[in-house]
Amino acid sequence: MKRTDSQPVTFNAVPLAELAPAKINLALHVTGRRADGYHLLESLVVFAEFGDRIAVSSAARDSFLVEGRFARDVPLTNDNLVLRARDMLRAAYPAHPTSPVSIALEKNLPVASGIGGGSSDAAATLRALVRLWRIPVDVVTLARLALPLGADLPMCVAARPLVARGIGEQLEPVERLPALPIVLVNPGVPVETPSVFRALASRDNPPLAPLSDTTAVRDWLTATRNDLEPPAISIEPLVGDALAALRGAGASFVRMSGSGATCFGIFDDSATAARAAEAIAGERPRWFSTATRTLA
Ligand code: ATP
């Protein structure tokens, strides 16, 4: 049957799923502060194979369901970034037909933990709804539309290795970065980003050195920093314990991601990473510990 513009669009009732990968700041330099109070950053950002999951399908009315290990920590109000993403997309395309939608979030990432769970959920929601509603929008436009939802939204829409500058919205893709076997460890305490920035001693720090040889990223990292790590440890000493646990389990490089408290360790191979994650989980059953790989 031929469809004309006057006929209603039929939407997919089969759920469309999108991964909301964990965002990992392999390096994060705070290089200044804007007049409006936003901090200027330079960060090498990668995403993990592990993350939350978003599923969307057409329905009789809008609904939102959250399940998974960290579901109880997710706000169910309209502040939730998933719902804000849905509403933003509808508002951005008022003439485009958009069905009521049922959205399910499987919350596998600890909340307020420096791995961008909320931002990545919002970005995955946008990717899923663009497919469901067949909105003709490219990734660059979608990233720009998403920025008002948060400075980390554009990078999470891109969801690939990149260097982020400005307040996080200026993105430079990094080609040929190898997939790194890593372990993510969170000591089970939320750390709110604003308090970590308040505890930061210096806001004017040296920028990232250029990453000219991506195959030597591991060596390059040793000359970089996460400037938010010392203030986060001063607020929450368990961050130091998480770093020590990763080191003790054989990581060749350890660091905190974002404003914490999640830390990552880089391992030589996936089998060693899997054993390390299990060992840490065995010793600290209340912590979150998982082996994964960064998306190349
Ligand atoms: P970032 O690294 O971008 O600072 P984060 O990992 O530290 O992010 P999130 O897990 O995104 O932090 O949570 C930050 C805040 O966002 C929390 O206080 C939480 O209440 C709120 N929030 C809104 N929507 C969500 C969501 N879908 N998942 C998790 N948190 C959400």
Coordinates of C-alpha atoms and ligand atoms in Angstrom, one line a residue, residues 23 25 52 64 73-75 79-82 105 107 110-119 121-122 152 191-193 258-260, ligand 1:
K23 CA 31.3 7.0 29.9
N25 CA 37.2 9.9 31.4
D52 CA 22.4 0.7 31.1
F64 CA 8.4 4.9 32.1
D73 CA 18.5 5.2 43.1
V74 CA 16.9 6.6 40.0
P75 CA 14.5 9.6 40.3
D79 CA 13.6 15.4 36.2
N80 CA 14.7 12.1 35.0
L81 CA 17.0 12.6 32.1
V82 CA 15.2 9.9 30.1
L105 CA 15.4 1.6 31.6
K107 CA 19.8 0.6 35.4
P110 CA 25.7 3.2 39.8
V111 CA 24.0 6.6 40.1
A112 CA 26.0 9.8 40.6
S113 CA 29.2 7.9 40.1
G114 CA 31.3 9.7 37.5
I115 CA 30.5 7.4 34.6
G116 CA 27.7 9.6 33.1
G117 CA 24.8 7.2 33.6
G118 CA 22.1 9.8 33.4
S119 CA 23.6 11.5 30.4
D121 CA 20.6 7.1 29.4
A122 CA 19.3 10.4 27.9
D152 CA 28.0 15.5 28.9
V191 CA 29.7 11.6 45.0
E192 CA 27.9 14.8 43.9
T193 CA 29.8 16.6 41.1
G258 CA 34.7 12.0 36.1
S259 CA 34.0 13.4 39.5
G260 CA 34.0 9.9 41.0
Ligands
ATP1 P1 28.5 12.7 35.3 O1 29.8 11.9 35.2 O2 27.9 13.2 34.0 O3 28.6 13.8 36.4 P2 27.4 10.8 37.1 O4 27.7 9.4 36.7 O5 28.3 11.4 38.2 O6 27.4 11.8 35.8 P3 24.5 10.4 37.1 O7 24.5 8.9 37.4 O8 24.3 10.8 35.7 O9 25.9 11.0 37.6 O10 23.6 11.1 38.1 C1 23.6 12.5 38.3 C2 22.3 12.9 38.9 O11 21.3 12.8 37.8 C3 21.8 12.1 40.0 O12 21.8 12.9 41.2 C4 20.4 11.6 39.6 O13 19.5 11.9 40.6 C5 20.1 12.4 38.3 N1 19.4 11.6 37.3 C6 18.5 12.0 36.4 N2 18.2 11.0 35.6 C7 18.9 10.0 35.8 C8 19.1 8.7 35.3 N3 18.4 8.3 34.2 N4 20.0 7.9 35.8 C9 20.7 8.3 36.8 N5 20.6 9.5 37.4 C10 19.7 10.4 36.9

